[in-house]
Amino acid sequence: MSTSGRLVAGSRNRNEFVVINADEFGRPKPLQELSGRICQICGEDVEITEDGDPFVACHECGLPVCRPCYEYERREGNQSCPQCKTRYKRHKGSARVAGDEEEDDVDDLENEFDFSGDQQHFMNREFHGGLPTNLDTEPESNIRRLAYGGEDEGISPYHHAVVVPSFLSSQGRPVLHDSSISLQPRPMDPNKDLSVYGYGSVTWKDRMEEWKKRQIQIVNQLGGNSDGDRSDDPNLPMLRHPVPNAYGLWLTSVICEIWFAISWILDQFPKWSPIERETYLDRLSLRYEKEGKPFELASIDIFVSTVDPLKEPPLITANTVLSILAVDYPFDKVTCYVSDDGAAMLTFEALSETSEFAKKWVPFCKRFNIEPRAPEWYFAQKIDYLKGKVHPAFVRERRAMKRSYEDFKVHINSLVAKAQRAPEEGWTMPDGTPWPGNDVHDHPGMIQVFQGHADVHDGEGNMVPRLLYVSREKRPGFDHHKKAGSMNALIRVSAIISNAPYILNVDCDHYINNSKSLREAMCFMMDPVSGNKVCYVQFPQRFDGIDRHDRYSNRSDGEKCEKDIIPLVSSNPILASELKLEKKFGQSPVFVISTLEENGGIPKDASSASLLKEALHAISRGYEDKTEWGKEVGWIYGSVTEDILTGFKMHCHGWRSVYCIPKRAAFKGSAPINLSDRLHQVLRWALGSVEIFMSKHCPIWYGYGGGLKWMQRLSYINSVVYPWTSIPLVTYCTLPAVCLLTGNFIVPEISNYASIVFIALFLSIAASSILEMQWGGVSLEDWWRNEQFWVIGGVSSHFFALFQGLLKVFAGVNTNFTVTSKGGEDGEFLELYLFKWTSLLIPPMTILIINIIGVVAGVSNAINNGYDSWGPLYGKLLFAVWVILHLYPFLKGLMGKHERVPTIIIVWSFILASVGSLLWVRVNPFMAKQEGPVLEICGLDCN
Ligand SMILES: O=c1ccn([C@@H]2O[C@H](COP(=O)(O)OP(=O)(O)O[C@H]3O[C@H](CO)[C@@H](O)[C@H](O)[C@H]3O)[C@@H](O)[C@H]2O)c(=O)[nH]1
Ligand SMILES: [Mn+2]
Ligand SMILES: [Zn+2]
Ligand SMILES: [Zn+2]
């Protein structure tokens, strides 16, 4: 059976393979009799061999190909003739070791790799079975992988189909940028630029003298007499020993920094083995869409999940569904399943409208080959009618289509308006029967097939893929496992109704932006050689409608990877008893049989009524009881980031995944554009990580001896430990304020030599991150935003997630899943400054306030105390300003004019901040008692 997930792995994929002389479908034209013989791949002249004849690459069909192209194809490309697919034989004189001439006409591949038994292996693979063998070859590929560095270096370019999770960021999310550079913000080290403070102050110098003397005493007491001379060297003791009057502060900061250093190192590993991939859609089509033969592209079941029509507007879901129905793929090979966890009649009715509108929309898309095929975003694009050859018919039809879409929108909006207030007796359907889902938490399973009868044609005889509405049974008092549960229900329904060998999962807001996306994925999945190892292909999520400045770092900060295409691979234990399978998959014989169909498909003799009945059984509340669903089968339960957990589990079983980045973004989604939603989303992700961290699936302990690569393990570890970094982060952000308020400082004055070392360190760190950004194509601005959001998210969401996670594990307190609001339909940034107040905002607010108070107090103190006290102040100010700058977007949101901040929150934060500050000044635990040098300068308690 199958399971799924996403996450991990890096590649960049460029479609740069050029086929010149291609027909309008991009296929190479059949052989033309050219006098001069032009290479059909690159367009250059084909060379003349020593014999005086033109060079012939393929003796089967004689397609003219020049030697360089042939050599390239033979070595790194398809390794076979692009026209007739005959595997290339080695040529006389081809670059080869001298003396193997007699091997002429030998098939390279057969020679290099032993393929016998391989096919057998594919067939018998059990889904969660061992690691597929023969990872090292990739002849006749739909794809090309360019691997750099790491294990791949210097070996064959096909060595190791290793998919390293190169793109995980600190948030454990694959980073968006087309590079392997992950954007781990690096905490600044205060020790690095302190050389500037402390000079010009006499008192400071006195203190230093005093302190040095003490160091010498200590060294002598420790019996370091032999070393006595060296202890006079001003550099050494100062680097070895902390500031004597603020030992506690110093120690705290050092502990924080050690943790930052560890997390930074963890973050570096995944960057080591980047992989680039190319897809060749034309080859896919040549191979599987031969003219005059039935298309052989595999079927795909597409799952759309939705739960709350108020937060996930039906128009957005409708657009996603339309983009799926209009996708560039044979219509009868696509089935779209919409899972409604909210059992909302609104969703149901909107879907019904959508299926009607699709009959106009889909043919229009296909006829004019437009992009994207989600009408809202298509019509939002500006078209220049004067540019290029815009057909007059197109102009007319586009206009008409726009009008029908407007009508459709009005319709949907009126449904939404109607749904705002539920009638007392609950909703009734048009035929008068009550809507079965009136109680969201207590209702039977529902399935509705909207299309799929062969007689549903659009005007031109084009047909539209089938669309199904599915709402699984819900009963109070049971854990329904949120999205993971709904996906598992869809796996079963779809296996019974259409049983495609591959599935694609999108959220309700993830419309298909590139109608060729499915083909992109199929290049990997249906690759004759490497396809059988791939458990999923994932695409990065791009966003629409984010604020131009992307203030909350949706783009760069831990971008979520969405959309997986997952093969439903059958286990083929032909002899295993039915009983054993039922124990694993549950008691639906139709479903169990479907798991045995390697190539999908449903039994021919079954009536659709009986199949629907079976499907309803498969989505009943108790279906998964005492089965392996959620444990070994399907999406894995136990974390709100079910995708990471499931992907991890698949990788542990030795499967490989592919990260696919087509030039035109494959999918787009809406990003939360107000801070509160964003923080809640990040909170949920972090909570998911904490859940995995504390479960048996913790990547630190789990799955040794399986197929998980070391680098993958490190990346997974990184993606589950990052919430812990919030503890040192909160501490670190409070330190500057504490320093300012108490007059202590965490770093001692240091010598010139030491300051040079620190400056050099600091510069090299800055240089390395600038270089990384350059390579990764990340702009400085993106990086800075990422940095900022790392601090904001860290001190709020990650911090809360830790406590919620601990509460959940140790006290069983469950938190609910806050679905992220999907942006408004018109892509305006309406909500940007709208703050919905939540307790999440208190920590960053408090930190901000105490730092501001610290700055004010420090400066006014220095003014009172005159020139001497300015020197040491700068250092502390620098830290405080560092914190304030990082919280700046937060401050800006705070000052937004659209809605007034409830006073109670301000009051609370102020009370907390001032009580805290006063306590520090009074109790002052970090201040050394008496024996330290006397504090003459600055600090609130300064006399
Ligand atoms: O009980 C539930 C709760 C949520 N969902 C759906 O789950 C999806 C993701 O929810 P959303 O609030 O949009 O979360 P995001 O953080 O934006 O989603 C990302 O992160 C999730 C894991 O944390 C993944 O499941 C998603 O695929 C991925 O897009 C949405 O389609 C919801 O409708 C359900 O179907 N049932
Ligand atoms: Mn989402
Ligand atoms: Zn040929
Ligand atoms: Zn050529």
mmCIF file of C-alpha atoms in Angstrom, residues 90-385:
data_model
loop_
_atom_site.group_PDB
_atom_site.id
_atom_site.type_symbol
_atom_site.label_atom_id
_atom_site.label_comp_id
_atom_site.label_asym_id
_atom_site.label_seq_id
_atom_site.Cartn_x
_atom_site.Cartn_y
_atom_site.Cartn_z
ATOM 1 C CA ARG A 90 29.876 2.274 -28.920
ATOM 2 C CA HIS A 91 31.557 3.617 -32.005
ATOM 3 C CA LYS A 92 34.968 3.093 -33.343
ATOM 4 C CA GLY A 93 37.065 5.956 -32.312
ATOM 5 C CA SER A 94 34.707 7.148 -29.636
ATOM 6 C CA ALA A 95 36.593 8.437 -26.720
ATOM 7 C CA ARG A 96 37.489 5.266 -24.920
ATOM 8 C CA VAL A 97 40.483 3.579 -23.552
ATOM 9 C CA ALA A 98 42.712 2.587 -26.405
ATOM 10 C CA GLY A 99 42.781 -1.059 -27.237
ATOM 11 C CA ASP A 100 39.176 -1.920 -26.745
ATOM 12 C CA GLU A 101 38.397 -1.507 -30.415
ATOM 13 C CA GLU A 102 37.298 -5.084 -30.618
ATOM 14 C CA GLU A 103 34.452 -4.183 -28.323
ATOM 15 C CA ASP A 104 32.872 -2.284 -31.144
ATOM 16 C CA ASP A 105 29.101 -2.360 -31.206
ATOM 17 C CA VAL A 106 28.905 -3.417 -27.634
ATOM 18 C CA ASP A 107 26.112 -2.043 -25.569
ATOM 19 C CA ASP A 108 27.700 0.161 -22.954
ATOM 20 C CA LEU A 109 25.025 -0.341 -20.467
ATOM 21 C CA GLU A 110 24.755 -4.041 -20.535
ATOM 22 C CA ASN A 111 28.449 -4.037 -20.110
ATOM 23 C CA GLU A 112 28.514 -1.686 -17.209
ATOM 24 C CA PHE A 113 25.584 -2.812 -15.176
ATOM 25 C CA ASP A 114 23.988 -6.086 -14.673
ATOM 26 C CA PHE A 115 20.334 -5.701 -15.278
ATOM 27 C CA SER A 116 19.233 -9.261 -15.042
ATOM 28 C CA GLY A 117 16.536 -9.791 -12.518
ATOM 29 C CA ASP A 118 15.979 -6.130 -12.120
ATOM 30 C CA GLN A 119 12.513 -6.024 -13.588
ATOM 31 C CA GLN A 120 11.546 -8.841 -11.348
ATOM 32 C CA HIS A 121 12.701 -6.784 -8.482
ATOM 33 C CA PHE A 122 10.493 -3.865 -9.355
ATOM 34 C CA MET A 123 7.495 -6.101 -9.492
ATOM 35 C CA ASN A 124 8.007 -7.736 -6.173
ATOM 36 C CA ARG A 125 8.912 -4.765 -4.197
ATOM 37 C CA GLU A 126 6.900 -4.435 -1.104
ATOM 38 C CA PHE A 127 5.922 -0.972 -0.246
ATOM 39 C CA HIS A 128 7.561 -0.759 3.079
ATOM 40 C CA GLY A 129 10.060 -3.327 2.185
ATOM 41 C CA GLY A 130 13.724 -2.888 1.903
ATOM 42 C CA LEU A 131 15.788 -0.530 -0.079
ATOM 43 C CA PRO A 132 15.453 -1.031 -3.785
ATOM 44 C CA THR A 133 18.719 -2.197 -5.214
ATOM 45 C CA ASN A 134 20.511 -0.927 -8.250
ATOM 46 C CA LEU A 135 20.457 2.673 -7.214
ATOM 47 C CA ASP A 136 23.358 3.527 -9.331
ATOM 48 C CA THR A 137 22.159 3.478 -12.864
ATOM 49 C CA GLU A 138 19.928 5.685 -14.835
ATOM 50 C CA PRO A 139 19.943 4.804 -18.487
ATOM 51 C CA GLU A 140 17.212 5.977 -20.814
ATOM 52 C CA SER A 141 16.135 8.530 -18.341
ATOM 53 C CA ASN A 142 13.359 11.052 -18.534
ATOM 54 C CA ILE A 143 15.544 13.036 -16.290
ATOM 55 C CA ARG A 144 19.084 13.934 -15.768
ATOM 56 C CA ARG A 145 20.577 14.429 -12.423
ATOM 57 C CA LEU A 146 23.627 16.499 -11.980
ATOM 58 C CA ALA A 147 25.158 15.766 -8.686
ATOM 59 C CA TYR A 148 27.890 17.773 -7.174
ATOM 60 C CA GLY A 149 30.202 17.173 -4.358
ATOM 61 C CA GLY A 150 29.630 14.752 -1.589
ATOM 62 C CA GLU A 151 29.429 11.150 -2.431
ATOM 63 C CA ASP A 152 28.752 11.739 -6.060
ATOM 64 C CA GLU A 153 32.000 13.351 -6.853
ATOM 65 C CA GLY A 154 34.315 11.714 -9.281
ATOM 66 C CA ILE A 155 32.203 8.670 -9.762
ATOM 67 C CA SER A 156 29.787 8.095 -12.559
ATOM 68 C CA PRO A 157 27.292 10.907 -12.896
ATOM 69 C CA TYR A 158 24.648 8.355 -12.047
ATOM 70 C CA HIS A 159 26.253 7.134 -8.969
ATOM 71 C CA HIS A 160 23.956 7.124 -6.007
ATOM 72 C CA ALA A 161 20.504 8.410 -6.429
ATOM 73 C CA VAL A 162 20.938 10.102 -3.143
ATOM 74 C CA VAL A 163 18.393 12.654 -2.327
ATOM 75 C CA VAL A 164 19.826 14.714 0.373
ATOM 76 C CA PRO A 165 17.602 17.075 2.214
ATOM 77 C CA SER A 166 19.658 19.979 1.195
ATOM 78 C CA PHE A 167 17.001 22.545 1.500
ATOM 79 C CA LEU A 168 15.961 22.359 5.041
ATOM 80 C CA SER A 169 16.182 25.607 6.772
ATOM 81 C CA SER A 170 16.364 26.240 10.426
ATOM 82 C CA GLN A 171 12.653 25.826 10.613
ATOM 83 C CA GLY A 172 13.075 22.398 9.258
ATOM 84 C CA ARG A 173 11.350 23.458 6.137
ATOM 85 C CA PRO A 174 12.816 23.239 2.747
ATOM 86 C CA VAL A 175 13.944 26.641 1.748
ATOM 87 C CA LEU A 176 12.439 28.206 -1.289
ATOM 88 C CA HIS A 177 15.464 29.389 -3.084
ATOM 89 C CA ASP A 178 16.686 27.423 -6.008
ATOM 90 C CA SER A 179 19.818 26.535 -4.297
ATOM 91 C CA SER A 180 21.151 24.452 -1.612
ATOM 92 C CA ILE A 181 21.768 27.386 0.586
ATOM 93 C CA SER A 182 19.661 27.193 3.610
ATOM 94 C CA LEU A 183 18.926 30.356 5.358
ATOM 95 C CA GLN A 184 19.892 29.704 8.879
ATOM 96 C CA PRO A 185 20.134 33.022 10.553
ATOM 97 C CA ARG A 186 23.232 33.082 12.548
ATOM 98 C CA PRO A 187 23.022 34.592 15.956
ATOM 99 C CA MET A 188 25.422 37.409 16.299
ATOM 100 C CA ASP A 189 28.170 36.927 18.697
ATOM 101 C CA PRO A 190 28.642 39.875 20.954
ATOM 102 C CA ASN A 191 32.197 38.897 21.646
ATOM 103 C CA LYS A 192 33.092 39.630 18.113
ATOM 104 C CA ASP A 193 32.787 43.327 17.901
ATOM 105 C CA LEU A 194 33.428 44.496 21.314
ATOM 106 C CA SER A 195 36.880 45.756 20.665
ATOM 107 C CA VAL A 196 35.417 49.179 20.283
ATOM 108 C CA TYR A 197 34.127 49.653 23.735
ATOM 109 C CA GLY A 198 35.750 50.350 26.980
ATOM 110 C CA TYR A 199 38.494 52.624 25.808
ATOM 111 C CA GLY A 200 38.887 56.148 26.906
ATOM 112 C CA SER A 201 37.569 55.420 30.323
ATOM 113 C CA VAL A 202 39.894 55.830 33.229
ATOM 114 C CA THR A 203 37.722 54.014 35.668
ATOM 115 C CA TRP A 204 37.443 51.171 33.248
ATOM 116 C CA LYS A 205 41.206 50.945 33.094
ATOM 117 C CA ASP A 206 41.464 50.954 36.862
ATOM 118 C CA ARG A 207 39.053 48.141 36.998
ATOM 119 C CA MET A 208 41.063 46.266 34.483
ATOM 120 C CA GLU A 209 44.225 46.643 36.513
ATOM 121 C CA GLU A 210 42.443 45.454 39.573
ATOM 122 C CA TRP A 211 41.040 42.523 37.734
ATOM 123 C CA LYS A 212 44.359 41.557 36.191
ATOM 124 C CA LYS A 213 45.931 41.467 39.603
ATOM 125 C CA ARG A 214 43.256 39.136 40.738
ATOM 126 C CA GLN A 215 43.838 36.865 37.778
ATOM 127 C CA ILE A 216 47.480 36.630 38.598
ATOM 128 C CA GLN A 217 46.641 35.771 42.168
ATOM 129 C CA ILE A 218 44.310 33.045 41.037
ATOM 130 C CA VAL A 219 46.861 31.599 38.696
ATOM 131 C CA ASN A 220 49.440 31.553 41.453
ATOM 132 C CA GLN A 221 47.062 29.978 43.900
ATOM 133 C CA LEU A 222 46.362 27.230 41.445
ATOM 134 C CA GLY A 223 50.033 26.408 41.477
ATOM 135 C CA GLY A 224 50.667 27.958 38.138
ATOM 136 C CA ASN A 225 53.952 29.470 39.328
ATOM 137 C CA SER A 226 55.934 28.031 36.507
ATOM 138 C CA ASP A 227 53.558 29.883 34.273
ATOM 139 C CA GLY A 228 53.837 33.013 36.286
ATOM 140 C CA ASP A 229 55.412 34.977 33.493
ATOM 141 C CA ARG A 230 52.771 34.237 31.043
ATOM 142 C CA SER A 231 50.008 35.257 33.336
ATOM 143 C CA ASP A 232 51.304 38.742 32.943
ATOM 144 C CA ASP A 233 50.538 38.579 29.295
ATOM 145 C CA PRO A 234 47.398 40.636 29.056
ATOM 146 C CA ASN A 235 45.876 38.558 26.293
ATOM 147 C CA LEU A 236 45.673 35.166 27.813
ATOM 148 C CA PRO A 237 43.898 35.553 31.093
ATOM 149 C CA MET A 238 41.413 37.886 29.581
ATOM 150 C CA LEU A 239 40.342 35.392 27.039
ATOM 151 C CA ARG A 240 40.265 32.611 29.544
ATOM 152 C CA HIS A 241 38.279 34.265 32.256
ATOM 153 C CA PRO A 242 34.954 35.929 32.428
ATOM 154 C CA VAL A 243 34.054 39.351 33.589
ATOM 155 C CA PRO A 244 34.324 39.032 37.326
ATOM 156 C CA ASN A 245 31.447 41.269 38.237
ATOM 157 C CA ALA A 246 28.893 39.671 35.975
ATOM 158 C CA TYR A 247 29.777 36.027 36.073
ATOM 159 C CA GLY A 248 26.165 34.884 35.875
ATOM 160 C CA LEU A 249 25.436 37.042 32.881
ATOM 161 C CA TRP A 250 28.579 35.898 31.179
ATOM 162 C CA LEU A 251 27.865 32.241 31.782
ATOM 163 C CA THR A 252 24.319 32.591 30.502
ATOM 164 C CA SER A 253 25.476 34.218 27.328
ATOM 165 C CA VAL A 254 28.152 31.601 26.767
ATOM 166 C CA ILE A 255 25.690 28.767 27.212
ATOM 167 C CA CYS A 256 23.350 30.400 24.724
ATOM 168 C CA GLU A 257 26.130 30.847 22.254
ATOM 169 C CA ILE A 258 27.253 27.274 22.527
ATOM 170 C CA TRP A 259 23.741 26.183 21.671
ATOM 171 C CA PHE A 260 23.621 28.594 18.739
ATOM 172 C CA ALA A 261 26.905 27.210 17.526
ATOM 173 C CA ILE A 262 25.589 23.652 17.657
ATOM 174 C CA SER A 263 22.443 24.553 15.803
ATOM 175 C CA TRP A 264 24.484 26.433 13.248
ATOM 176 C CA ILE A 265 26.647 23.402 12.646
ATOM 177 C CA LEU A 266 23.589 21.186 12.316
ATOM 178 C CA ASP A 267 22.407 23.578 9.713
ATOM 179 C CA GLN A 268 25.537 23.338 7.633
ATOM 180 C CA PHE A 269 25.478 19.619 6.866
ATOM 181 C CA PRO A 270 22.532 19.614 4.535
ATOM 182 C CA LYS A 271 24.257 22.080 2.261
ATOM 183 C CA TRP A 272 27.001 19.664 1.414
ATOM 184 C CA SER A 273 25.403 17.555 -1.244
ATOM 185 C CA PRO A 274 23.269 19.609 -3.552
ATOM 186 C CA ILE A 275 21.666 17.876 -6.489
ATOM 187 C CA GLU A 276 20.442 19.382 -9.706
ATOM 188 C CA ARG A 277 17.913 17.724 -11.884
ATOM 189 C CA GLU A 278 16.527 18.299 -15.316
ATOM 190 C CA THR A 279 13.303 16.959 -16.686
ATOM 191 C CA TYR A 280 12.638 16.286 -20.331
ATOM 192 C CA LEU A 281 8.930 16.533 -20.898
ATOM 193 C CA ASP A 282 9.352 15.889 -24.589
ATOM 194 C CA ARG A 283 10.950 12.548 -23.951
ATOM 195 C CA LEU A 284 8.214 11.600 -21.545
ATOM 196 C CA SER A 285 5.691 12.332 -24.222
ATOM 197 C CA LEU A 286 7.703 10.503 -26.910
ATOM 198 C CA ARG A 287 7.834 7.470 -24.711
ATOM 199 C CA TYR A 288 4.325 7.323 -23.358
ATOM 200 C CA GLU A 289 2.167 9.198 -25.826
ATOM 201 C CA LYS A 290 2.935 7.521 -29.083
ATOM 202 C CA GLU A 291 0.711 8.548 -31.916
ATOM 203 C CA GLY A 292 -1.905 6.050 -32.892
ATOM 204 C CA LYS A 293 -1.473 4.113 -29.684
ATOM 205 C CA PRO A 294 -3.358 4.499 -26.432
ATOM 206 C CA PHE A 295 -1.647 6.928 -24.100
ATOM 207 C CA GLU A 296 0.402 5.179 -21.529
ATOM 208 C CA LEU A 297 0.846 7.930 -18.991
ATOM 209 C CA ALA A 298 -0.228 6.593 -15.612
ATOM 210 C CA SER A 299 -3.397 7.794 -13.933
ATOM 211 C CA ILE A 300 -3.274 10.197 -11.018
ATOM 212 C CA ASP A 301 -5.771 10.712 -8.221
ATOM 213 C CA ILE A 302 -5.611 14.257 -6.932
ATOM 214 C CA PHE A 303 -6.564 15.004 -3.327
ATOM 215 C CA VAL A 304 -7.652 18.425 -2.159
ATOM 216 C CA SER A 305 -8.139 18.939 1.570
ATOM 217 C CA THR A 306 -10.388 21.520 3.099
ATOM 218 C CA VAL A 307 -11.884 21.914 6.526
ATOM 219 C CA ASP A 308 -13.331 25.323 7.230
ATOM 220 C CA PRO A 309 -15.108 27.258 4.463
ATOM 221 C CA LEU A 310 -14.921 30.463 6.473
ATOM 222 C CA LYS A 311 -11.148 30.432 6.716
ATOM 223 C CA GLU A 312 -10.699 28.684 3.411
ATOM 224 C CA PRO A 313 -13.020 30.579 1.089
ATOM 225 C CA PRO A 314 -14.903 28.317 -1.348
ATOM 226 C CA LEU A 315 -13.791 30.518 -4.224
ATOM 227 C CA ILE A 316 -10.189 29.636 -3.471
ATOM 228 C CA THR A 317 -11.009 25.952 -3.279
ATOM 229 C CA ALA A 318 -12.982 26.287 -6.517
ATOM 230 C CA ASN A 319 -9.997 27.839 -8.260
ATOM 231 C CA THR A 320 -7.774 25.010 -7.094
ATOM 232 C CA VAL A 321 -10.274 22.463 -8.354
ATOM 233 C CA LEU A 322 -10.594 24.246 -11.713
ATOM 234 C CA SER A 323 -6.847 24.294 -12.167
ATOM 235 C CA ILE A 324 -6.795 20.559 -11.507
ATOM 236 C CA LEU A 325 -9.621 19.757 -13.888
ATOM 237 C CA ALA A 326 -7.941 21.796 -16.623
ATOM 238 C CA VAL A 327 -4.486 20.334 -16.130
ATOM 239 C CA ASP A 328 -2.498 19.267 -19.176
ATOM 240 C CA TYR A 329 -2.964 15.542 -18.798
ATOM 241 C CA PRO A 330 -5.347 13.036 -20.409
ATOM 242 C CA PHE A 331 -8.745 13.788 -18.863
ATOM 243 C CA ASP A 332 -9.548 10.173 -18.130
ATOM 244 C CA LYS A 333 -6.309 9.750 -16.231
ATOM 245 C CA VAL A 334 -7.155 12.366 -13.631
ATOM 246 C CA THR A 335 -9.686 12.141 -10.827
ATOM 247 C CA CYS A 336 -10.092 14.953 -8.353
ATOM 248 C CA TYR A 337 -11.188 14.172 -4.781
ATOM 249 C CA VAL A 338 -12.096 16.996 -2.451
ATOM 250 C CA SER A 339 -12.017 16.071 1.224
ATOM 251 C CA ASP A 340 -14.277 18.222 3.351
ATOM 252 C CA ASP A 341 -13.420 17.788 7.019
ATOM 253 C CA GLY A 342 -15.902 20.510 7.846
ATOM 254 C CA ALA A 343 -18.867 18.646 6.339
ATOM 255 C CA ALA A 344 -20.078 21.990 5.070
ATOM 256 C CA MET A 345 -22.999 22.226 2.713
ATOM 257 C CA LEU A 346 -21.405 25.421 1.449
ATOM 258 C CA THR A 347 -18.370 23.509 0.232
ATOM 259 C CA PHE A 348 -20.631 20.920 -1.302
ATOM 260 C CA GLU A 349 -22.728 23.448 -3.177
ATOM 261 C CA ALA A 350 -19.727 25.457 -4.279
ATOM 262 C CA LEU A 351 -18.207 22.298 -5.671
ATOM 263 C CA SER A 352 -21.343 21.517 -7.543
ATOM 264 C CA GLU A 353 -21.237 24.996 -9.140
ATOM 265 C CA THR A 354 -17.571 24.499 -9.890
ATOM 266 C CA SER A 355 -18.186 21.276 -11.752
ATOM 267 C CA GLU A 356 -20.688 23.096 -13.946
ATOM 268 C CA PHE A 357 -18.374 25.994 -14.634
ATOM 269 C CA ALA A 358 -15.544 23.572 -15.402
ATOM 270 C CA LYS A 359 -17.398 22.435 -18.493
ATOM 271 C CA LYS A 360 -16.797 25.864 -20.014
ATOM 272 C CA TRP A 361 -13.491 26.619 -18.391
ATOM 273 C CA VAL A 362 -11.588 23.429 -19.168
ATOM 274 C CA PRO A 363 -12.066 23.470 -22.944
ATOM 275 C CA PHE A 364 -11.191 27.162 -23.034
ATOM 276 C CA CYS A 365 -7.915 26.491 -21.219
ATOM 277 C CA LYS A 366 -7.012 23.606 -23.439
ATOM 278 C CA ARG A 367 -7.936 25.323 -26.688
ATOM 279 C CA PHE A 368 -5.870 28.408 -26.054
ATOM 280 C CA ASN A 369 -3.285 26.756 -23.910
ATOM 281 C CA ILE A 370 -3.414 29.415 -21.232
ATOM 282 C CA GLU A 371 -1.565 29.625 -17.921
ATOM 283 C CA PRO A 372 -2.347 29.510 -15.090
ATOM 284 C CA ARG A 373 -5.563 27.546 -15.283
ATOM 285 C CA ALA A 374 -7.034 28.936 -12.103
ATOM 286 C CA PRO A 375 -9.391 31.625 -13.444
ATOM 287 C CA GLU A 376 -8.934 34.103 -10.611
ATOM 288 C CA TRP A 377 -5.219 34.359 -11.236
ATOM 289 C CA TYR A 378 -5.501 33.992 -14.971
ATOM 290 C CA PHE A 379 -7.778 36.990 -15.266
ATOM 291 C CA ALA A 380 -5.663 38.945 -12.841
ATOM 292 C CA GLN A 381 -2.868 38.868 -15.405
ATOM 293 C CA LYS A 382 -2.524 41.729 -17.801
ATOM 294 C CA ILE A 383 -2.546 40.774 -21.447
ATOM 295 C CA ASP A 384 -0.971 42.841 -24.148
ATOM 296 C CA TYR A 385 -3.179 42.244 -27.151
#
